[in-house]
């Protein structure tokens, strides 16, 4: 299927999920995950009006960013090693995988040296799978309190990944869990400003994530494709 057709199909499904859950389409932002595709394909994605680009490794992103950087808003969605922060700082507007103090410290330090701010999502391992990164839910409140000591980090939301399920419906408790964690943080006024965003939902489960309150969905294969087809 051509890119334009895939975009239209995904748009319809997003709209339907919003309608089912009484949400406005504008509340849901799309990150086009280009990690499987070339720079040329990424250029096409940008030309089709998708401005938010997601990559999970600098190695995969570098050529795309150097060619197309100024045309998009770049989201780092993968696990980030502390020694790789220097490669990506100042290039990505958002980091979706903040999951430990050592990373916060390094991001803050490198951002400070560039006199820039970074927008971060705190990754939570809601499902509890041992293979997944992220804070355990009970670590979230103390972690968020610590974040106030890093003035260059703006915590805009929480992020999670659901386990792959053949029945997308099975992911619902994970997404609902993340929303509940956000709502609890806000009720307890843990942060100075309320936490607004939820980064959750991928190709396999984005409709369930939207129904549970996702404000950023990260779509790779279903939208951008995993092979070249413009
Ligand atoms: C690859 C990736 C995605 C997109 O995956 P698809 O299933 O192809 O939509 C989303 N989020 C993260 C963190 C990823 O690594």
Short mmCIF file of C-alpha atoms in Angstrom, two decimals, residues 85-86 88-93 95 103-120 150-154:
data_model
loop_
_atom_site.label_atom_id
_atom_site.label_comp_id
_atom_site.label_asym_id
_atom_site.label_seq_id
_atom_site.Cartn_x
_atom_site.Cartn_y
_atom_site.Cartn_z
CA UNK A 85 23.55 11.24 25.31
CA UNK A 86 26.25 13.44 23.79
CA UNK A 88 21.64 13.03 20.53
CA UNK A 89 21.37 16.06 22.79
CA UNK A 90 20.27 19.22 21.00
CA UNK A 91 18.98 17.18 18.06
CA UNK A 92 15.95 15.47 19.54
CA UNK A 93 13.22 17.65 21.03
CA UNK A 95 13.08 11.78 24.89
CA UNK A 103 20.31 9.29 32.59
CA UNK A 104 18.49 12.32 33.98
CA UNK A 105 21.76 13.62 35.34
CA UNK A 106 23.60 13.21 32.03
CA UNK A 107 20.75 14.68 29.95
CA UNK A 108 20.54 17.66 32.28
CA UNK A 109 24.30 18.20 32.21
CA UNK A 110 24.61 18.02 28.43
CA UNK A 111 21.50 20.19 27.95
CA UNK A 112 22.95 22.73 30.34
CA UNK A 113 26.18 22.92 28.37
CA UNK A 114 24.14 23.68 25.23
CA UNK A 115 21.87 26.08 27.13
CA UNK A 116 18.87 24.12 25.94
CA UNK A 117 15.91 22.34 27.53
CA UNK A 118 14.77 18.82 26.77
CA UNK A 119 11.25 17.47 26.96
CA UNK A 120 11.06 14.07 28.56
CA UNK A 150 17.18 18.82 36.97
CA UNK A 151 16.14 22.25 35.68
CA UNK A 152 16.91 21.46 32.02
CA UNK A 153 14.48 18.54 31.94
CA UNK A 154 10.85 19.29 31.30
#
